[in-house]
Amino acid sequence: MTTFGIGIQTKEQALASLSDMTSDLTAIQADELLARIAKAQTYMQANDIDAIYLNAGTNLTYFTGMHWYASERMVGAILPAKGDIQYIAPYFEIGSLNGFKVIDGTIRGWQEHESPYELFVQIITEMGIAANGTVGIDESAQFFIFDGINKAQTGLNLVNAQPVTAHCRMHKSSNELALMQRAMDMTLAVHQATASMLHEGISTSEVEAFIKQAHQKVGAPGNYFCIVLFGVATSFPHGVKDPQILKKGDMVLIDTGCKVHDYLSDITRTYVFGEATERQRQFWDYEKAAQIAAFNAAKIGAPCEAVDAAARSYLAAQDLGPEYQTPGCPHRTGHGIGLDIHEWPYLVGGNKTPLVADMCFSNEPMLVVPDEFGVRLEDHFYMTDNGPKWFTEPAHSIDDPFGLAG
């Protein structure tokens, strides 16, 4: 049987088939950042949270547009429930941070021999927050930051800022959806080009290098991440230590994504190099049916866990599992995505968060057959008022994964 689009051209031909897909895109602008801050402050006021600390990383970027990396030094911002944001950083970084600043706010500096945590408490006091006020700490902040603040303060109620950050970040704007759509389109094009240049004897390392070049060709900085697995290694959901060499009859699993103006893609395709066996074909069909069952269960108002349950129920009816046992699906059906590759909410048992418009999810109820192979088909969808909508259409079949047969 013909396997469409797999191993039909050279690496050079595959790269030549790609072109920049980012020239018409615009990054998130200051007006949207200010709207995010206002939404967070409204939530904080309604829930008696006086301020939150946003650590260097994606939460800081989401609310302020500032790009900075988390390190052993405290760099971040304090967002009060009322009033203007203030930044906190080492003195010697203030000049650099001013260059990254999108949202205005004073940058308060601390010298290397001084305590940033004492400065933090001082800023909180100057903002008019009571000594027994409630302050949320960025859930992604390193423990030493929480510990330092906790030791420097007396009377503050320190809580997890995740209810505020998740409340804002789990609902995507039209601008965010557009950036994610393009990132997904780019990665799907890279997937198709990658499949076309596979050949017997190629290594997973060579394929990973090609995917990086291909992502750069379509306009991304490179791979945000990349997992390439052949044969038995496909039964390990997140890879193995050593590279593999492709041979006829191997299951191929490629999971990769890129970043476009901070927003991410994450797509997995699984197929066979050569002729699929009946067992490979059967499990591939199970995987696709489970993915569709999950998609069809994504209804406005339904809990996130219902989507996971739909995939798992279908698989149990095929005598797979049950639950998280293998052969079957050993992990959750999906995760949220945005500035982080995995973010709220999650499609997993026990998560009763109701589905609402503009939430985004992966849909990937991966099947693992230990010591044989794994099958993961991963696409993402976002919720609309009328139900779920795919960012990318699911794989067509094991023989024609990219729908090239017409």
Short mmCIF file of C-alpha atoms in Angstrom, two decimals:
data_model
loop_
_atom_site.label_atom_id
_atom_site.label_comp_id
_atom_site.label_asym_id
_atom_site.label_seq_id
_atom_site.Cartn_x
_atom_site.Cartn_y
_atom_site.Cartn_z
CA MET A 1 0.00 0.00 0.00
CA THR A 2 1.28 3.50 -0.84
CA THR A 3 2.19 5.71 2.10
CA PHE A 4 1.50 9.19 0.80
CA GLY A 5 4.04 11.92 1.41
CA ILE A 6 6.56 9.77 3.31
CA GLY A 7 10.08 9.42 1.92
CA ILE A 8 9.36 10.97 -1.47
CA GLN A 9 12.03 13.68 -1.72
CA THR A 10 15.44 14.77 -0.56
CA LYS A 11 16.19 16.97 2.42
CA GLU A 12 17.00 19.85 0.07
CA GLN A 13 13.76 19.46 -1.83
CA ALA A 14 11.79 19.31 1.40
CA LEU A 15 13.36 22.54 2.70
CA ALA A 16 12.77 24.23 -0.67
CA SER A 17 9.06 23.50 -0.32
CA LEU A 18 8.85 25.76 2.74
CA SER A 19 8.76 29.57 3.00
CA ASP A 20 8.33 32.27 5.63
CA MET A 21 4.80 32.28 7.09
CA THR A 22 5.20 35.12 9.63
CA SER A 23 5.54 38.35 7.63
CA ASP A 24 1.96 39.53 8.27
CA LEU A 25 1.88 38.86 12.02
CA THR A 26 1.87 41.41 14.84
CA ALA A 27 2.89 40.79 18.43
CA ILE A 28 0.55 41.54 21.33
CA GLN A 29 0.37 45.31 21.80
CA ALA A 30 0.30 47.54 24.91
CA ASP A 31 -3.46 48.10 24.81
CA GLU A 32 -4.08 44.38 25.21
CA LEU A 33 -1.54 44.18 28.04
CA LEU A 34 -3.34 46.99 29.86
CA ALA A 35 -6.65 45.18 29.41
CA ARG A 36 -5.09 42.08 30.99
CA ILE A 37 -3.91 44.11 33.96
CA ALA A 38 -7.38 45.61 34.37
CA LYS A 39 -8.98 42.16 34.26
CA ALA A 40 -6.57 40.86 36.88
CA GLN A 41 -7.21 43.85 39.14
CA THR A 42 -10.98 43.40 38.86
CA TYR A 43 -10.61 39.76 39.90
CA MET A 44 -8.26 40.66 42.74
CA GLN A 45 -10.64 43.29 44.10
CA ALA A 46 -13.55 40.83 43.96
CA ASN A 47 -11.54 38.16 45.79
CA ASP A 48 -9.80 40.29 48.44
CA ILE A 49 -6.31 39.89 47.00
CA ASP A 50 -4.34 43.10 47.57
CA ALA A 51 -1.43 42.47 45.19
CA ILE A 52 0.34 39.76 43.26
CA TYR A 53 4.01 39.26 42.49
CA LEU A 54 4.83 38.34 38.88
CA ASN A 55 8.17 36.61 38.53
CA ALA A 56 10.46 36.81 35.51
CA GLY A 57 9.03 34.40 32.94
CA THR A 58 5.74 33.97 31.14
CA ASN A 59 3.51 35.57 33.79
CA LEU A 60 5.62 38.73 33.71
CA THR A 61 5.49 38.69 29.90
CA TYR A 62 1.74 38.05 29.81
CA PHE A 63 0.83 41.08 31.90
CA THR A 64 3.62 43.54 31.08
CA GLY A 65 5.17 42.44 27.78
CA MET A 66 8.58 42.39 29.45
CA HIS A 67 10.83 39.47 28.49
CA TRP A 68 13.22 38.43 31.24
CA TYR A 69 14.54 35.13 32.47
CA ALA A 70 14.18 33.65 35.93
CA SER A 71 17.52 33.32 37.71
CA GLU A 72 18.98 33.32 41.20
CA ARG A 73 18.24 37.05 41.47
CA MET A 74 14.74 38.35 42.10
CA VAL A 75 13.38 40.13 39.01
CA GLY A 76 9.69 40.72 38.59
CA ALA A 77 6.77 43.07 39.11
CA ILE A 78 4.25 43.83 41.83
CA LEU A 79 0.71 44.32 40.54
CA PRO A 80 -1.59 45.88 43.16
CA ALA A 81 -5.35 45.44 43.08
CA LYS A 82 -5.55 49.21 42.72
CA GLY A 83 -2.86 51.45 41.31
CA ASP A 84 0.13 51.16 39.03
CA ILE A 85 2.46 48.24 38.58
CA GLN A 86 6.02 48.50 39.93
CA TYR A 87 9.01 46.45 38.91
CA ILE A 88 11.72 45.09 41.19
CA ALA A 89 15.23 44.17 40.01
CA PRO A 90 18.94 44.47 40.81
CA TYR A 91 20.20 48.03 40.29
CA PHE A 92 22.68 46.95 37.65
CA GLU A 93 19.85 45.46 35.53
CA ILE A 94 17.61 48.57 35.52
CA GLY A 95 19.10 49.95 32.31
CA SER A 96 18.56 46.66 30.52
CA LEU A 97 15.02 46.24 31.83
CA ASN A 98 14.07 49.74 30.71
CA GLY A 99 14.88 48.60 27.19
CA PHE A 100 12.42 45.69 27.55
CA LYS A 101 9.69 47.72 29.21
CA VAL A 102 6.33 47.92 27.41
CA ILE A 103 4.05 48.93 30.30
CA ASP A 104 5.19 51.96 32.28
CA GLY A 105 6.09 51.52 35.90
CA THR A 106 8.86 52.45 38.29
CA ILE A 107 11.71 49.96 38.51
CA ARG A 108 12.81 49.66 42.13
CA GLY A 109 16.37 48.47 42.48
CA TRP A 110 18.35 46.61 45.11
CA GLN A 111 22.11 46.41 45.38
CA GLU A 112 23.85 43.05 45.47
CA HIS A 113 24.47 43.22 49.23
CA GLU A 114 20.86 44.23 49.98
CA SER A 115 17.76 42.11 50.46
CA PRO A 116 15.26 42.25 47.57
CA TYR A 117 12.69 40.71 49.89
CA GLU A 118 12.89 43.58 52.35
CA LEU A 119 12.50 45.95 49.41
CA PHE A 120 9.48 43.93 48.29
CA VAL A 121 7.80 44.36 51.69
CA GLN A 122 8.67 48.08 51.65
CA ILE A 123 6.99 48.50 48.23
CA ILE A 124 3.91 46.64 49.44
CA THR A 125 3.67 49.02 52.40
CA GLU A 126 4.15 52.07 50.17
CA MET A 127 1.31 50.82 47.96
CA GLY A 128 -0.98 51.21 50.96
CA ILE A 129 -1.47 47.52 51.56
CA ALA A 130 -2.18 46.69 55.20
CA ALA A 131 0.30 44.74 57.27
CA ASN A 132 -2.17 41.84 57.29
CA GLY A 133 -3.04 42.16 53.61
CA THR A 134 -3.22 39.26 51.14
CA VAL A 135 -0.44 39.00 48.56
CA GLY A 136 -0.29 36.35 45.84
CA ILE A 137 3.07 34.93 44.82
CA ASP A 138 3.59 33.81 41.22
CA GLU A 139 3.08 30.05 41.14
CA SER A 140 6.13 29.68 38.88
CA ALA A 141 8.46 31.61 41.17
CA GLN A 142 11.32 29.64 42.67
CA PHE A 143 10.85 28.60 46.29
CA PHE A 144 13.70 30.84 47.47
CA ILE A 145 11.69 33.88 46.42
CA PHE A 146 8.64 32.84 48.43
CA ASP A 147 10.88 31.87 51.33
CA GLY A 148 12.72 35.19 51.24
CA ILE A 149 9.51 37.22 51.17
CA ASN A 150 7.99 35.12 53.93
CA LYS A 151 10.99 35.67 56.21
CA ALA A 152 11.07 39.42 55.51
CA GLN A 153 7.39 40.07 56.23
CA THR A 154 5.31 39.98 59.40
CA GLY A 155 1.56 39.54 59.16
CA LEU A 156 1.02 39.34 55.40
CA ASN A 157 -1.15 36.50 54.13
CA LEU A 158 0.94 35.00 51.33
CA VAL A 159 -1.10 32.92 48.87
CA ASN A 160 -0.72 31.32 45.48
CA ALA A 161 -1.32 33.86 42.67
CA GLN A 162 -2.43 31.06 40.32
CA PRO A 163 -6.17 31.80 40.67
CA VAL A 164 -5.47 35.29 39.27
CA THR A 165 -2.99 34.34 36.57
CA ALA A 166 -4.99 31.32 35.43
CA HIS A 167 -8.25 33.32 35.44
CA CYS A 168 -6.70 35.62 32.86
CA ARG A 169 -4.43 33.32 30.87
CA MET A 170 -6.80 30.40 30.28
CA HIS A 171 -9.07 32.61 28.16
CA LYS A 172 -7.40 33.55 24.87
CA SER A 173 -8.10 36.75 22.94
CA SER A 174 -8.64 36.84 19.18
CA ASN A 175 -5.06 38.11 18.81
CA GLU A 176 -3.69 35.21 20.84
CA LEU A 177 -5.75 32.71 18.86
CA ALA A 178 -4.45 34.16 15.59
CA LEU A 179 -0.81 33.81 16.68
CA MET A 180 -1.40 30.27 17.89
CA GLN A 181 -3.19 29.38 14.66
CA ARG A 182 -0.22 30.50 12.60
CA ALA A 183 2.26 28.68 14.84
CA MET A 184 0.20 25.50 14.43
CA ASP A 185 0.02 25.97 10.65
CA MET A 186 3.79 26.39 10.54
CA THR A 187 4.49 23.26 12.54
CA LEU A 188 2.05 21.19 10.49
CA ALA A 189 3.89 22.29 7.32
CA VAL A 190 7.15 21.27 8.98
CA HIS A 191 5.69 17.88 9.86
CA GLN A 192 4.71 17.23 6.26
CA ALA A 193 8.11 18.32 4.95
CA THR A 194 9.84 16.10 7.52
CA ALA A 195 7.86 13.02 6.56
CA SER A 196 8.72 13.61 2.92
CA MET A 197 12.50 13.40 3.49
CA LEU A 198 12.67 10.31 5.68
CA HIS A 199 14.77 7.45 4.35
CA GLU A 200 16.03 4.14 5.64
CA GLY A 201 19.14 4.61 7.78
CA ILE A 202 18.42 8.20 8.84
CA SER A 203 18.91 8.88 12.57
CA THR A 204 16.54 10.61 14.93
CA SER A 205 19.28 13.22 15.51
CA GLU A 206 19.38 14.03 11.79
CA VAL A 207 15.60 14.39 11.73
CA GLU A 208 15.67 16.72 14.75
CA ALA A 209 18.27 18.89 12.98
CA PHE A 210 16.10 19.02 9.86
CA ILE A 211 13.04 20.04 11.87
CA LYS A 212 15.01 22.93 13.37
CA GLN A 213 16.00 24.10 9.88
CA ALA A 214 12.44 23.66 8.65
CA HIS A 215 10.98 25.72 11.48
CA GLN A 216 13.50 28.45 10.73
CA LYS A 217 12.52 28.32 7.06
CA VAL A 218 8.87 29.03 7.90
CA GLY A 219 9.87 31.96 10.10
CA ALA A 220 10.31 30.61 13.64
CA PRO A 221 13.54 30.95 15.64
CA GLY A 222 13.83 27.15 15.52
CA ASN A 223 12.28 24.32 17.49
CA TYR A 224 10.69 25.23 20.78
CA PHE A 225 11.02 21.51 21.46
CA CYS A 226 11.40 18.36 19.38
CA ILE A 227 10.91 14.64 20.07
CA VAL A 228 11.67 12.16 17.29
CA LEU A 229 11.24 8.43 17.97
CA PHE A 230 11.44 5.29 15.85
CA GLY A 231 10.28 1.74 16.50
CA VAL A 232 10.05 0.51 20.08
CA ALA A 233 11.19 3.95 21.33
CA THR A 234 7.77 5.33 20.32
CA SER A 235 6.32 3.49 23.33
CA PHE A 236 8.08 5.98 25.64
CA PRO A 237 5.85 9.08 25.59
CA HIS A 238 8.63 11.63 26.06
CA GLY A 239 11.51 9.84 24.45
CA VAL A 240 14.61 7.84 25.26
CA LYS A 241 18.25 8.73 25.87
CA ASP A 242 19.86 7.33 22.74
CA PRO A 243 19.14 8.12 19.07
CA GLN A 244 17.62 5.46 16.81
CA ILE A 245 18.13 4.55 13.15
CA LEU A 246 15.08 4.28 10.88
CA LYS A 247 14.26 0.95 9.26
CA LYS A 248 11.36 -0.36 7.21
CA GLY A 249 8.27 -1.14 9.24
CA ASP A 250 9.19 1.23 12.09
CA MET A 251 6.53 3.32 13.73
CA VAL A 252 7.61 6.98 13.54
CA LEU A 253 6.50 9.44 16.23
CA ILE A 254 7.39 13.13 15.88
CA ASP A 255 6.25 15.66 18.48
CA THR A 256 7.41 19.22 17.91
CA GLY A 257 6.47 22.86 18.12
CA CYS A 258 7.70 26.40 17.59
CA LYS A 259 7.18 29.88 18.99
CA VAL A 260 5.62 32.83 17.13
CA HIS A 261 5.60 36.18 18.98
CA ASP A 262 5.77 34.20 22.25
CA TYR A 263 2.88 31.83 21.42
CA LEU A 264 3.43 28.13 20.90
CA SER A 265 2.49 25.22 18.70
CA ASP A 266 2.61 21.55 19.67
CA ILE A 267 1.66 18.86 17.14
CA THR A 268 2.38 15.14 17.07
CA ARG A 269 2.11 12.81 14.10
CA THR A 270 2.60 9.04 14.13
CA TYR A 271 2.83 6.82 11.05
CA VAL A 272 4.77 3.86 9.68
CA PHE A 273 7.83 4.04 7.46
CA GLY A 274 6.93 1.39 4.91
CA GLU A 275 4.03 -1.03 5.17
CA ALA A 276 1.99 -0.97 8.37
CA THR A 277 1.15 -4.25 10.06
CA GLU A 278 -2.45 -5.01 10.99
CA ARG A 279 -1.59 -4.47 14.66
CA GLN A 280 -0.03 -1.06 13.98
CA ARG A 281 -3.03 -0.14 11.85
CA GLN A 282 -5.50 -1.27 14.51
CA PHE A 283 -3.91 0.79 17.28
CA TRP A 284 -3.53 3.84 15.02
CA ASP A 285 -7.26 3.66 14.32
CA TYR A 286 -7.98 3.30 18.05
CA GLU A 287 -5.92 6.42 18.71
CA LYS A 288 -7.73 8.49 16.11
CA ALA A 289 -11.14 7.35 17.34
CA ALA A 290 -10.19 8.24 20.94
CA GLN A 291 -9.04 11.68 19.81
CA ILE A 292 -12.36 12.26 18.02
CA ALA A 293 -14.33 11.00 21.03
CA ALA A 294 -12.55 13.55 23.20
CA PHE A 295 -13.22 16.34 20.70
CA ASN A 296 -16.92 15.49 20.49
CA ALA A 297 -17.22 15.56 24.28
CA ALA A 298 -15.91 19.14 24.48
CA LYS A 299 -19.16 21.00 25.12
CA ILE A 300 -19.58 24.48 26.56
CA GLY A 301 -20.26 24.09 30.27
CA ALA A 302 -19.01 20.50 30.48
CA PRO A 303 -16.18 19.85 32.96
CA CYS A 304 -12.66 19.33 31.61
CA GLU A 305 -12.68 15.82 33.05
CA ALA A 306 -15.55 14.84 30.73
CA VAL A 307 -13.26 15.20 27.70
CA ASP A 308 -10.68 12.90 29.23
CA ALA A 309 -13.41 10.46 30.26
CA ALA A 310 -14.78 10.25 26.72
CA ALA A 311 -11.43 9.16 25.28
CA ARG A 312 -10.82 6.74 28.13
CA SER A 313 -14.32 5.22 27.88
CA TYR A 314 -13.86 4.55 24.19
CA LEU A 315 -10.50 2.89 24.81
CA ALA A 316 -11.92 0.77 27.64
CA ALA A 317 -14.56 -0.50 25.22
CA GLN A 318 -11.68 -1.75 23.05
CA ASP A 319 -10.26 -3.61 26.06
CA LEU A 320 -7.49 -1.02 26.49
CA GLY A 321 -6.57 0.24 29.93
CA PRO A 322 -8.69 0.50 31.92
CA GLU A 323 -7.95 4.00 33.15
CA TYR A 324 -4.21 4.71 32.92
CA GLN A 325 -2.99 1.13 32.53
CA THR A 326 -1.19 -0.07 29.41
CA PRO A 327 -1.73 -1.23 26.75
CA GLY A 328 -3.79 1.93 26.75
CA CYS A 329 -3.46 5.63 27.53
CA PRO A 330 -1.10 6.28 30.47
CA HIS A 331 -1.48 10.06 30.70
CA ARG A 332 -4.11 12.80 30.54
CA THR A 333 -5.93 13.51 27.30
CA GLY A 334 -4.78 17.11 26.99
CA HIS A 335 -3.31 20.32 28.34
CA GLY A 336 -3.86 24.02 27.88
CA ILE A 337 -1.39 25.97 25.75
CA GLY A 338 -0.40 29.59 25.15
CA LEU A 339 2.80 31.27 26.32
CA ASP A 340 3.69 27.98 28.04
CA ILE A 341 3.58 24.64 26.27
CA HIS A 342 1.58 23.21 29.20
CA GLU A 343 -0.74 25.57 31.03
CA TRP A 344 -4.24 25.65 32.50
CA PRO A 345 -6.66 24.06 32.26
CA TYR A 346 -5.92 20.34 31.88
CA LEU A 347 -8.13 17.65 30.35
CA VAL A 348 -7.72 15.09 33.10
CA GLY A 349 -9.83 13.15 35.54
CA GLY A 350 -10.82 15.20 38.56
CA ASN A 351 -10.65 18.58 36.82
CA LYS A 352 -14.15 20.01 37.09
CA THR A 353 -13.30 23.38 35.51
CA PRO A 354 -16.17 24.09 33.07
CA LEU A 355 -15.33 24.58 29.41
CA VAL A 356 -15.96 28.10 28.16
CA ALA A 357 -15.27 29.93 24.91
CA ASP A 358 -11.63 30.80 24.12
CA MET A 359 -10.05 28.02 26.16
CA CYS A 360 -7.38 26.10 24.18
CA PHE A 361 -6.35 22.46 24.57
CA SER A 362 -4.19 19.73 23.15
CA ASN A 363 -6.03 16.53 22.29
CA GLU A 364 -3.60 13.60 22.54
CA PRO A 365 -4.84 10.45 24.29
CA MET A 366 -1.63 8.60 23.44
CA LEU A 367 -1.68 4.82 23.24
CA VAL A 368 1.27 2.84 24.58
CA VAL A 369 1.87 -0.83 23.81
CA PRO A 370 4.89 -1.60 26.04
CA ASP A 371 7.92 -3.09 24.28
CA GLU A 372 6.22 -2.69 20.86
CA PHE A 373 5.25 0.86 19.89
CA GLY A 374 3.25 3.93 20.81
CA VAL A 375 0.79 6.04 18.84
CA ARG A 376 0.16 9.70 19.59
CA LEU A 377 -1.91 11.94 17.37
CA GLU A 378 -1.88 15.44 18.81
CA ASP A 379 -3.83 18.39 17.53
CA HIS A 380 -5.22 21.36 19.41
CA PHE A 381 -8.66 22.87 19.54
CA TYR A 382 -10.19 25.97 21.05
CA MET A 383 -13.66 26.40 22.42
CA THR A 384 -16.21 28.63 20.69
CA ASP A 385 -19.77 29.44 21.72
CA ASN A 386 -20.81 26.64 19.35
CA GLY A 387 -18.35 24.07 20.63
CA PRO A 388 -14.77 23.03 19.82
CA LYS A 389 -12.86 24.07 16.70
CA TRP A 390 -9.61 22.47 15.50
CA PHE A 391 -6.51 24.57 14.97
CA THR A 392 -5.27 21.81 12.66
CA GLU A 393 -7.24 18.99 11.10
CA PRO A 394 -6.40 15.58 12.58
CA ALA A 395 -4.29 13.07 10.68
CA HIS A 396 -6.26 11.30 7.94
CA SER A 397 -5.04 7.71 8.12
CA ILE A 398 -1.94 5.69 8.87
CA ASP A 399 -1.26 5.35 5.14
CA ASP A 400 -2.08 8.97 4.25
CA PRO A 401 -1.41 11.00 7.42
CA PHE A 402 -1.42 14.38 5.66
CA GLY A 403 -4.40 13.80 3.38
CA LEU A 404 -2.41 13.92 0.15
CA ALA A 405 -4.27 11.13 -1.65
CA GLY A 406 -7.14 13.44 -2.57
#
